[in-house]
PDB file of C-alpha atoms in Angstrom:
ATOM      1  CA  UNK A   7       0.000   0.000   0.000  1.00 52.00           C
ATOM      2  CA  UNK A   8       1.340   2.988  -0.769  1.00 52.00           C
ATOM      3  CA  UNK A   9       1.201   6.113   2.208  1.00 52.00           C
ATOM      4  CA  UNK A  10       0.960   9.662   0.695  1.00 50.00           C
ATOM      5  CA  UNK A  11       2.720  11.930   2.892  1.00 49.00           C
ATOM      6  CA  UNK A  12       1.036  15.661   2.404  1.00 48.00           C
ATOM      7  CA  UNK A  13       3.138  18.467   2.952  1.00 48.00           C
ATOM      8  CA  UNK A  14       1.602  21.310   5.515  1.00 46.00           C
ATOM      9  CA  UNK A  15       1.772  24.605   3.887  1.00 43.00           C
ATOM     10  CA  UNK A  16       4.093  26.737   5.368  1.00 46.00           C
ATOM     11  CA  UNK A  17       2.834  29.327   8.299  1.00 43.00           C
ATOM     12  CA  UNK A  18       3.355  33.020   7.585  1.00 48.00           C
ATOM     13  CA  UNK A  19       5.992  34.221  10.379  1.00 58.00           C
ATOM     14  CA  UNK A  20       5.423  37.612  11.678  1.00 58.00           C
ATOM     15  CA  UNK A  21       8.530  39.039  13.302  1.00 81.00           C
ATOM     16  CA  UNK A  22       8.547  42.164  15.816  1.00 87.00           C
ATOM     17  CA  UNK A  23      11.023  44.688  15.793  1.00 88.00           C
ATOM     18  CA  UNK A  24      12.503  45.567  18.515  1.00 91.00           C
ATOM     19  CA  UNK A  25      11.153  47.709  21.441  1.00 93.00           C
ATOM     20  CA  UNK A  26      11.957  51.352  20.596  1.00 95.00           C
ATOM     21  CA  UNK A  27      13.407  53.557  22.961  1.00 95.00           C
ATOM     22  CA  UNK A  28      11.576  56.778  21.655  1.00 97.00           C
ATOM     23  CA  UNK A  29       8.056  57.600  20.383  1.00 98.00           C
ATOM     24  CA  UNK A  30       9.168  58.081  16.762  1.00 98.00           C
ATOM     25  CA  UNK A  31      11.709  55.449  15.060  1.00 98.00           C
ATOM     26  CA  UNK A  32      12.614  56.472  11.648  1.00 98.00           C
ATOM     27  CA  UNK A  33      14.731  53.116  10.568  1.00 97.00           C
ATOM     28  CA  UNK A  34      14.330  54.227   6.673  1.00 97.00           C
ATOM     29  CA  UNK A  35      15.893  57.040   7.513  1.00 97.00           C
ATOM     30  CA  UNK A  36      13.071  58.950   5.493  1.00 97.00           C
ATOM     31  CA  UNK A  37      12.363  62.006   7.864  1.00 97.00           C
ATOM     32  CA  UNK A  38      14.107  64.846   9.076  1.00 96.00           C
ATOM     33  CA  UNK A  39      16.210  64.533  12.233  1.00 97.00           C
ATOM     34  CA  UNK A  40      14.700  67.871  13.436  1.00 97.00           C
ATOM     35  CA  UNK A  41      11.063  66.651  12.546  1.00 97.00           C
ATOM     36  CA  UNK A  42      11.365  63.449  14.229  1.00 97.00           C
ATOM     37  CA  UNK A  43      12.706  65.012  17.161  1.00 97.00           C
ATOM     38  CA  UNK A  44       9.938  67.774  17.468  1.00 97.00           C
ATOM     39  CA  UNK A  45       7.673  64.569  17.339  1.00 97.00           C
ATOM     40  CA  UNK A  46       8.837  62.720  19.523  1.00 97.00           C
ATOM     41  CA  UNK A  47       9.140  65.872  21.821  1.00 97.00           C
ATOM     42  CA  UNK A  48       5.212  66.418  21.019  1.00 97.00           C
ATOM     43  CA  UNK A  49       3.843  62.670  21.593  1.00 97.00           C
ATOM     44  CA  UNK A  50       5.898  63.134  25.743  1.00 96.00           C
ATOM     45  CA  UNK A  51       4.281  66.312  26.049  1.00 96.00           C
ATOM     46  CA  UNK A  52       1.085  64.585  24.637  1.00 96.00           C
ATOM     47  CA  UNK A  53       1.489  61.343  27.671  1.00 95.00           C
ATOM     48  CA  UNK A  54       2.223  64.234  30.477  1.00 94.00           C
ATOM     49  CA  UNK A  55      -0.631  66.134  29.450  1.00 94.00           C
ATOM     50  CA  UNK A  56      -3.482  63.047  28.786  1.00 94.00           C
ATOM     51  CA  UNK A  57      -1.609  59.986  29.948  1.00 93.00           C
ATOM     52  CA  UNK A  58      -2.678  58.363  26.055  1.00 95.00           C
ATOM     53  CA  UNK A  59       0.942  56.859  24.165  1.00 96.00           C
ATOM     54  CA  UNK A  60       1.379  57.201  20.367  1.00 97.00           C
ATOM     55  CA  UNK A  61       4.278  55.390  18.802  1.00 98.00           C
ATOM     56  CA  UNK A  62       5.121  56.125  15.056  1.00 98.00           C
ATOM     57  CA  UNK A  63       7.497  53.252  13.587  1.00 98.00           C
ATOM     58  CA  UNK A  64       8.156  53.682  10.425  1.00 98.00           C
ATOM     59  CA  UNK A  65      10.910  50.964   8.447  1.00 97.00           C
ATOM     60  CA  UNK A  66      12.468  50.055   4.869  1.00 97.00           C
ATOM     61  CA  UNK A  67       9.736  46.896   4.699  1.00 96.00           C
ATOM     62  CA  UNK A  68       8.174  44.842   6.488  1.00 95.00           C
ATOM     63  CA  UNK A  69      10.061  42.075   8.746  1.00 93.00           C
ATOM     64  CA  UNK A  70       9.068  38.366   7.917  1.00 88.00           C
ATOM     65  CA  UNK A  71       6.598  37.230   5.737  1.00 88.00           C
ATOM     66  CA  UNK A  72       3.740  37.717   8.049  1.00 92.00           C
ATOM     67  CA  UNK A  73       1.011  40.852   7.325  1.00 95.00           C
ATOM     68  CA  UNK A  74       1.270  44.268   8.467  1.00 96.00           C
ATOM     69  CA  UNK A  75      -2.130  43.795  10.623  1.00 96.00           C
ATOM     70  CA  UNK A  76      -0.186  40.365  12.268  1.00 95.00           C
ATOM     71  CA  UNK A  77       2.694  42.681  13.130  1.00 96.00           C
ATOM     72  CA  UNK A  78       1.137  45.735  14.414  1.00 96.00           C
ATOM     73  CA  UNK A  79      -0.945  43.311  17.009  1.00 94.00           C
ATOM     74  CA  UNK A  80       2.218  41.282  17.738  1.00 94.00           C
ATOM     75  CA  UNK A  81       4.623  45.033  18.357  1.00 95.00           C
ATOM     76  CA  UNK A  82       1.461  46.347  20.146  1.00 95.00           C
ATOM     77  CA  UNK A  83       1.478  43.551  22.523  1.00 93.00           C
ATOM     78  CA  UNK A  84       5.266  43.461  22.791  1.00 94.00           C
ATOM     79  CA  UNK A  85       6.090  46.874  23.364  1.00 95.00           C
ATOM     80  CA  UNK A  86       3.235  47.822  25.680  1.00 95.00           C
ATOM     81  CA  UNK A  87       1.695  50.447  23.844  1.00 96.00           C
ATOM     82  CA  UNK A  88      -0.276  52.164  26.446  1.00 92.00           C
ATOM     83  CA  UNK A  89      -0.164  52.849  30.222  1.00 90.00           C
ATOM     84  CA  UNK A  90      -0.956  49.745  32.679  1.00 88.00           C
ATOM     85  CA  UNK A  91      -4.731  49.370  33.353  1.00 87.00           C
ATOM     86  CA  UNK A  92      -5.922  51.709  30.914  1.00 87.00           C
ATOM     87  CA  UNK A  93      -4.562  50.254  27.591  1.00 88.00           C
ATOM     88  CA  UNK A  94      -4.501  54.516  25.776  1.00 94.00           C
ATOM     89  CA  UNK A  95      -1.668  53.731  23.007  1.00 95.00           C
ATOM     90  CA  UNK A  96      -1.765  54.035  19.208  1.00 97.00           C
ATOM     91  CA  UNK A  97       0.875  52.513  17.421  1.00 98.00           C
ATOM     92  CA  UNK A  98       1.162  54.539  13.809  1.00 98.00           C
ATOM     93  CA  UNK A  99       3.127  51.788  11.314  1.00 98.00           C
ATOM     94  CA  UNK A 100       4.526  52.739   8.141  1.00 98.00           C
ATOM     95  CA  UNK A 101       6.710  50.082   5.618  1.00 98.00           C
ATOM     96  CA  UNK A 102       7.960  51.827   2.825  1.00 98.00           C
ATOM     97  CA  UNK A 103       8.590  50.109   0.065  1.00 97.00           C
ATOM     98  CA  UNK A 104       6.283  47.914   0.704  1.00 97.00           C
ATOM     99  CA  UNK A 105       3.852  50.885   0.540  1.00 98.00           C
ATOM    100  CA  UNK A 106       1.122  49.967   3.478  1.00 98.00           C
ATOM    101  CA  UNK A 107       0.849  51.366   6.829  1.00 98.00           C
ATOM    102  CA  UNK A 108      -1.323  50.590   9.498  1.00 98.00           C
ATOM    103  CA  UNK A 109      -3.114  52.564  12.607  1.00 98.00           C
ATOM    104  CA  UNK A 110      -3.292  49.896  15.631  1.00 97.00           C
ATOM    105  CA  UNK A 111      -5.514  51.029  18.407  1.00 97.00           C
ATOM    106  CA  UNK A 112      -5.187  49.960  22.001  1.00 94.00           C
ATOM    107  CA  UNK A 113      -8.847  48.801  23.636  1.00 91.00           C
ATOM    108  CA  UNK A 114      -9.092  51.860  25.743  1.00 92.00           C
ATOM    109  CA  UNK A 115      -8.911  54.190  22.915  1.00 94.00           C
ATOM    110  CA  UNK A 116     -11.577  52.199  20.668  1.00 93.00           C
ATOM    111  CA  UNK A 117     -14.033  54.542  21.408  1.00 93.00           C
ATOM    112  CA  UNK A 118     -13.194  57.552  20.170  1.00 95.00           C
ATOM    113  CA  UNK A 119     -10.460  56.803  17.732  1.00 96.00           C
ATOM    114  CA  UNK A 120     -12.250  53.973  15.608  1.00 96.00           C
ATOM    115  CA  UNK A 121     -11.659  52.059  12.778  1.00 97.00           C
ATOM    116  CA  UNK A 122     -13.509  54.472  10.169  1.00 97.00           C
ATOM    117  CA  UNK A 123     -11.610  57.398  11.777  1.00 97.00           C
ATOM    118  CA  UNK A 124      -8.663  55.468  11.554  1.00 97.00           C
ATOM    119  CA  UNK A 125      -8.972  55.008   7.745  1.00 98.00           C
ATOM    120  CA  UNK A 126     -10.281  58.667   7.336  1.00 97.00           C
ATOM    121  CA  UNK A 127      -6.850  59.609   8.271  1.00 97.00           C
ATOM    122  CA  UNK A 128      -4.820  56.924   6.331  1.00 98.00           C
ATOM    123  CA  UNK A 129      -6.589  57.875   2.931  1.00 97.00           C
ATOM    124  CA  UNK A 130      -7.246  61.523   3.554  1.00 97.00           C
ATOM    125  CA  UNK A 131      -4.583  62.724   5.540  1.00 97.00           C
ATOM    126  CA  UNK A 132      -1.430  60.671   5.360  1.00 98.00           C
ATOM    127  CA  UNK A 133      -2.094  58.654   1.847  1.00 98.00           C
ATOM    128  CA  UNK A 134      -1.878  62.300  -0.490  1.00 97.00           C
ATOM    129  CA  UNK A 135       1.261  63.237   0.845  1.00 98.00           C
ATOM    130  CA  UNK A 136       3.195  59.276   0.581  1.00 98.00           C
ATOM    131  CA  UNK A 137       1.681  59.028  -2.883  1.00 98.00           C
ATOM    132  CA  UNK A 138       3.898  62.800  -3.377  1.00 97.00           C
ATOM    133  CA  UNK A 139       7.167  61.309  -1.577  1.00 97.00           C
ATOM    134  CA  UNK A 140       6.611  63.545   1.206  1.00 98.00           C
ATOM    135  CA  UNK A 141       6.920  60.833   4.082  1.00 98.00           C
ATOM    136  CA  UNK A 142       7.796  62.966   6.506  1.00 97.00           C
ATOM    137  CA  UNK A 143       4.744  65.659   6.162  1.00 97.00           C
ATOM    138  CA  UNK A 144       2.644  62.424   5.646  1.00 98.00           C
ATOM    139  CA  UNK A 145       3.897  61.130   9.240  1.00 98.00           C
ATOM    140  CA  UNK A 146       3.891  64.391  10.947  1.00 97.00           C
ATOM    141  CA  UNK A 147       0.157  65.394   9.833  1.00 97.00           C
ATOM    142  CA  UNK A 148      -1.436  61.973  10.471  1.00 98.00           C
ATOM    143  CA  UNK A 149      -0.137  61.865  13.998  1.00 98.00           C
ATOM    144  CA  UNK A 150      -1.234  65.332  14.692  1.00 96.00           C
ATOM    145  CA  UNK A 151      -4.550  63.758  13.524  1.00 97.00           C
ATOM    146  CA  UNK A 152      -4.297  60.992  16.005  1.00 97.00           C
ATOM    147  CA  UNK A 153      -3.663  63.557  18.450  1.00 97.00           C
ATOM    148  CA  UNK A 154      -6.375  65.536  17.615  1.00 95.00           C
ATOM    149  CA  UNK A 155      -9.302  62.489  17.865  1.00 96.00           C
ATOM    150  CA  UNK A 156      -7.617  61.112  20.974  1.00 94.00           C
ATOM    151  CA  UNK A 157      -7.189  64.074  22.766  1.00 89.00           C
ATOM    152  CA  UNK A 158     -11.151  64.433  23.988  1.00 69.00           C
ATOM    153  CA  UNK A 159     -10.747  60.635  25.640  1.00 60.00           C
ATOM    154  CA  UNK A 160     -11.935  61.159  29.186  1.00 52.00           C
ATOM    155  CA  UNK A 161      -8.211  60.403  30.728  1.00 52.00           C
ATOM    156  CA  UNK A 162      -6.008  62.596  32.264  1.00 54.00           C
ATOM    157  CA  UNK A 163      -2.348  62.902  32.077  1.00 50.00           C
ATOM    158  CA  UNK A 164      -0.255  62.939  35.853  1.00 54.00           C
ATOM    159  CA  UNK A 165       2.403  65.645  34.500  1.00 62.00           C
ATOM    160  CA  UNK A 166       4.902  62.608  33.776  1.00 68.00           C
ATOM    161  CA  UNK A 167       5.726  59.708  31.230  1.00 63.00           C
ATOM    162  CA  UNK A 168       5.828  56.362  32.497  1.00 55.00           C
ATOM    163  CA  UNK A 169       9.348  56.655  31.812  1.00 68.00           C
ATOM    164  CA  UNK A 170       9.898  59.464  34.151  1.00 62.00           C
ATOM    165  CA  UNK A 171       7.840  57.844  36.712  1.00 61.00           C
ATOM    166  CA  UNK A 172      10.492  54.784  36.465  1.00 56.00           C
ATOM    167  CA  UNK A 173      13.319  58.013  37.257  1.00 47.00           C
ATOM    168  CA  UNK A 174      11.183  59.127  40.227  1.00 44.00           C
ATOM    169  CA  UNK A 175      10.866  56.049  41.749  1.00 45.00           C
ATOM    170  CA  UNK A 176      14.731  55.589  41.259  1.00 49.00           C
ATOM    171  CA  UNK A 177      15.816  58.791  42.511  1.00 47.00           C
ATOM    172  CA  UNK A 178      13.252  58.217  45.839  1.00 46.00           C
ATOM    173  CA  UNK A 179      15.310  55.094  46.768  1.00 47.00           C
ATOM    174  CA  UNK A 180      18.568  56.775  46.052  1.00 49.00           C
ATOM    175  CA  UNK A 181      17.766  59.551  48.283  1.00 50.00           C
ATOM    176  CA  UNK A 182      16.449  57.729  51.147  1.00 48.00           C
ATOM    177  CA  UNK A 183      19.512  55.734  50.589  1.00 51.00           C
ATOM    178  CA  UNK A 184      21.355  58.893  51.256  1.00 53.00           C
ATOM    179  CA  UNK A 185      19.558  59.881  54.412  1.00 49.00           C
ATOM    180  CA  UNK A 186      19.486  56.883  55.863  1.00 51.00           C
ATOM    181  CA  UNK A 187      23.511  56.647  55.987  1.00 54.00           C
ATOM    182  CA  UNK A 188      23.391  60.293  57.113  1.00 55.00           C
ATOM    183  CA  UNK A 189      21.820  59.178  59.978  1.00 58.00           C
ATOM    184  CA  UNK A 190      23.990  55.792  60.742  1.00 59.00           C
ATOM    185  CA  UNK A 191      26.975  58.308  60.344  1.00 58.00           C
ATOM    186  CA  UNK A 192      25.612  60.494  62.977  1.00 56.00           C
ATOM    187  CA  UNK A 193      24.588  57.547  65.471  1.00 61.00           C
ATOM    188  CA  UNK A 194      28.245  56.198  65.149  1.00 63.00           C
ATOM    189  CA  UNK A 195      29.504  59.848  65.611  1.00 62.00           C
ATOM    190  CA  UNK A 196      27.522  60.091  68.508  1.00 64.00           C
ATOM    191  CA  UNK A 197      28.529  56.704  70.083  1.00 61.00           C
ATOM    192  CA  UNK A 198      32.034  57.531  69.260  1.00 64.00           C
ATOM    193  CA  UNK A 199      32.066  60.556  71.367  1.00 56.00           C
ATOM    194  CA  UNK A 200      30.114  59.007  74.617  1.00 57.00           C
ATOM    195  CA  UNK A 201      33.394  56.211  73.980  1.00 64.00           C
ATOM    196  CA  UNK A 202      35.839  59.187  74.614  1.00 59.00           C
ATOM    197  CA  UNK A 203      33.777  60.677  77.317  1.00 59.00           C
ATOM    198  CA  UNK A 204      34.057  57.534  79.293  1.00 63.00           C
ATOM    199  CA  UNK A 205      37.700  56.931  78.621  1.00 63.00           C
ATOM    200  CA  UNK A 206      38.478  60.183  79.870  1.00 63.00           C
ATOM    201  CA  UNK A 207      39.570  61.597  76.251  1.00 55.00           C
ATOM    202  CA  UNK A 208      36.809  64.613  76.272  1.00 51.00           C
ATOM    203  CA  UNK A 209      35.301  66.441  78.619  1.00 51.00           C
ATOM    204  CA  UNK A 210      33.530  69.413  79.277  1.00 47.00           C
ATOM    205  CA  UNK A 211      35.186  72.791  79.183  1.00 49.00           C
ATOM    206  CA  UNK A 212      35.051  75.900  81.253  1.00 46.00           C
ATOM    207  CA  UNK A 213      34.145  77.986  77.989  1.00 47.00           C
ATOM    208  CA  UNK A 214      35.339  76.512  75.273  1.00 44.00           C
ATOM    209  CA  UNK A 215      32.768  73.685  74.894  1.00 45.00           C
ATOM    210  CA  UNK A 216      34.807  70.369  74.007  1.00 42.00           C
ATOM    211  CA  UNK A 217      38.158  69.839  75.308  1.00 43.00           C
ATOM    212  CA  UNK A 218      40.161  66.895  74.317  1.00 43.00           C
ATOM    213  CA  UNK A 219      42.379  65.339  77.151  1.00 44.00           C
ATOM    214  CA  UNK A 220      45.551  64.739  74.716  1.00 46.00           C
ATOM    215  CA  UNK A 221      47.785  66.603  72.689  1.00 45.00           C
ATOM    216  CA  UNK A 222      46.084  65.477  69.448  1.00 42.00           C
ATOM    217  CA  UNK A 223      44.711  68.712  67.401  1.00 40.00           C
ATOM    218  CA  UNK A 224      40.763  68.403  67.192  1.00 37.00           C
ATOM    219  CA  UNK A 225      39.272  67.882  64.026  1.00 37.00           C
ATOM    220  CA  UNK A 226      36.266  70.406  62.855  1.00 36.00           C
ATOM    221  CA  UNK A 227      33.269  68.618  63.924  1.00 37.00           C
ATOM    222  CA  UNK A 228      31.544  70.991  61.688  1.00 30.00           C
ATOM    223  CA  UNK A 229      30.619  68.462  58.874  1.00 30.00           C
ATOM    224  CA  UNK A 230      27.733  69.418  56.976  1.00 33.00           C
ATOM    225  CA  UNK A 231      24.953  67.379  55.041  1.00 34.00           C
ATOM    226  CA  UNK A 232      25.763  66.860  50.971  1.00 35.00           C
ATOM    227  CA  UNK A 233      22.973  68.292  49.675  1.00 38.00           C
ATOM    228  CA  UNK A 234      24.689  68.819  46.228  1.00 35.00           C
ATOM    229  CA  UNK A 235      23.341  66.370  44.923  1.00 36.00           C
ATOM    230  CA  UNK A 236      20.143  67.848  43.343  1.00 36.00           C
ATOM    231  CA  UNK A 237      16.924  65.603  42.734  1.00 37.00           C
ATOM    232  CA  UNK A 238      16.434  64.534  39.478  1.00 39.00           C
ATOM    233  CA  UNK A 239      12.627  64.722  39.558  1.00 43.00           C
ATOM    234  CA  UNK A 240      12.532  67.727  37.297  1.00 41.00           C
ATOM    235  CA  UNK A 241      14.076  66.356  34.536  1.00 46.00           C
ATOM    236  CA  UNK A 242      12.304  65.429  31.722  1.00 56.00           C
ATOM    237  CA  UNK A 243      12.636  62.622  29.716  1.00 72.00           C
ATOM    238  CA  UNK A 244      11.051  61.966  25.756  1.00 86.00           C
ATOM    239  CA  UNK A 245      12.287  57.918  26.409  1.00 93.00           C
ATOM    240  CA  UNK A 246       9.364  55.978  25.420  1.00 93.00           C
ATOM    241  CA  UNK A 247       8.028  53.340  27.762  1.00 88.00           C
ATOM    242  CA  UNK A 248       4.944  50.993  28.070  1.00 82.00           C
ATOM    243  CA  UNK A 249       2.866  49.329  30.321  1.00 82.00           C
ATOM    244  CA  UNK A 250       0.009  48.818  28.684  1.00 77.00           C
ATOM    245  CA  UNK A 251      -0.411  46.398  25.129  1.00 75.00           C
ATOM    246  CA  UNK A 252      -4.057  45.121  24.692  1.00 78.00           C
ATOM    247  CA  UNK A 253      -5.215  46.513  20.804  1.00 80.00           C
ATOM    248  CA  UNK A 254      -8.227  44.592  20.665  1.00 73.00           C
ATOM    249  CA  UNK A 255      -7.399  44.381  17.019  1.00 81.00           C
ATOM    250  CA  UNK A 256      -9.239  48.191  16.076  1.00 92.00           C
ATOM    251  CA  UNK A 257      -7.505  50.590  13.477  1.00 96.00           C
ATOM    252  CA  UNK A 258      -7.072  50.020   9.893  1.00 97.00           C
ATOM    253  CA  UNK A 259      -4.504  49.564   7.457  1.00 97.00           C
ATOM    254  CA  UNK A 260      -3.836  51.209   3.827  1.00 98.00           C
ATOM    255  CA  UNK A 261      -1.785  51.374   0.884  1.00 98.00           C
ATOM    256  CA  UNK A 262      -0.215  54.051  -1.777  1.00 97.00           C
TER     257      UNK A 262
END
């Protein structure tokens, strides 16, 4: 008997990019630097201010063989568009030569920014100025049109990226790191002296407050706290960071 041996077709294999570190990776290197930067700089100020993340990738072509929909959920997921709990991101994915991009929207933002929106700014905003060449004016005016739709979502911004939060929190341990040996150094300064007092090394003066009871010269007790190290809790940061990642699977994608 002969056995027929079928082979499976093979599986289309979406691969993620990695995690960017800002809100605007230009990979195919088709934007301004001073554009991308005033972006980026706009989608922080846009997370202090509402607490909603946008992410704009944009790359030569797409990585694997799997569709730009498969990818979008998969970097969504990965990169944890969105804060923790409230799911606000938008992930804004553009593959050049392969001429599609795609608007991914996180569940919380479904709402207000949904999939007809999402295409109304793919083909009317963005898609006149790719089919020109003009990435970069494409980019720039279909985020601002994000912006602009997600803006009215009933969440409010706590003055910081989750980013900076993760700088807070490390400059709060650092600095009760630093007061907490402050106050072991005192303790042993303190139990140092009480030692002397009992060996008969210090003692009390007629007006000169400490005396020491050898011919050592005394050391300036006079030591004063380091505050020079300032806090670094007003510093900004435009780092990108997520917490978020559930899309639901809203947006829409497009071609020129």
């Amino acid at each position: 008997m002969m056995t027929v041996i079928l082979a499976a077709s093979p599986r289309s294999r979406s691969e993620t990019p990695p995690k960017p570190s800002k809100y605007v990776t230009d990979v195919a290197g088709v934007m301004e630097p001073d554009r991308v930067s005033r972006l980026n700089e706009m989608l922080a100020a846009f997370e202090r201010e509402t607490s909603n993340q946008v992410v704009v990738y944009v790359a030569p072509s797409k990585p694997g063989d799997g569709s730009i929909e498969e990818i979008a959920v998969d970097a969504f997921s990965k990169w944890g568009i969105g804060q923790k709990g409230r799911d606000n991101g938008v992930l804004f994915l553009v593959f050049i030569s392969d001429r599609q991009m795609r608007i991914e929207v996180g569940s919380g933002l479904e709402g207000v920014l949904t999939d007809a929106m999402s295409k109304r700014i793919t083909n009317d905003v963005v898609k006149p100025y790719f089919k020109r060449g003009e990435y970069g004016a494409g980019v720039e005016a279909g985020t601002s049109a994000i912006l602009s739709v997600v803006r009215g979502e009933g969440f409010k911004g706590s003055g910081k990226t989750v980013a900076e939060h993760g700088t807070t929190v490390l400059s709060t341990w650092l600095g009760c790191g630093i007061v907490a040996g402050g106050i072991l150094f005192v303790l042993a300064a303190l139990v140092a002296v009480w030692i002397a007092i009992r060996k008969g090394k210090l003692s009390f003066g007629t007006g000169s407050g400490w005396s020491s009871s050898d011919n050592t010269s005394s050391s300036s007790d006079s030591w004063s706290s380091s505050d020079s190290s300032s806090s670094s809790d007003s510093s900004s940061s435009s780092d990108f960071s997520g917490g978020g990642g559930s899309s639901g699977g809203g947006g829409a994608s497009d071609s020129w």
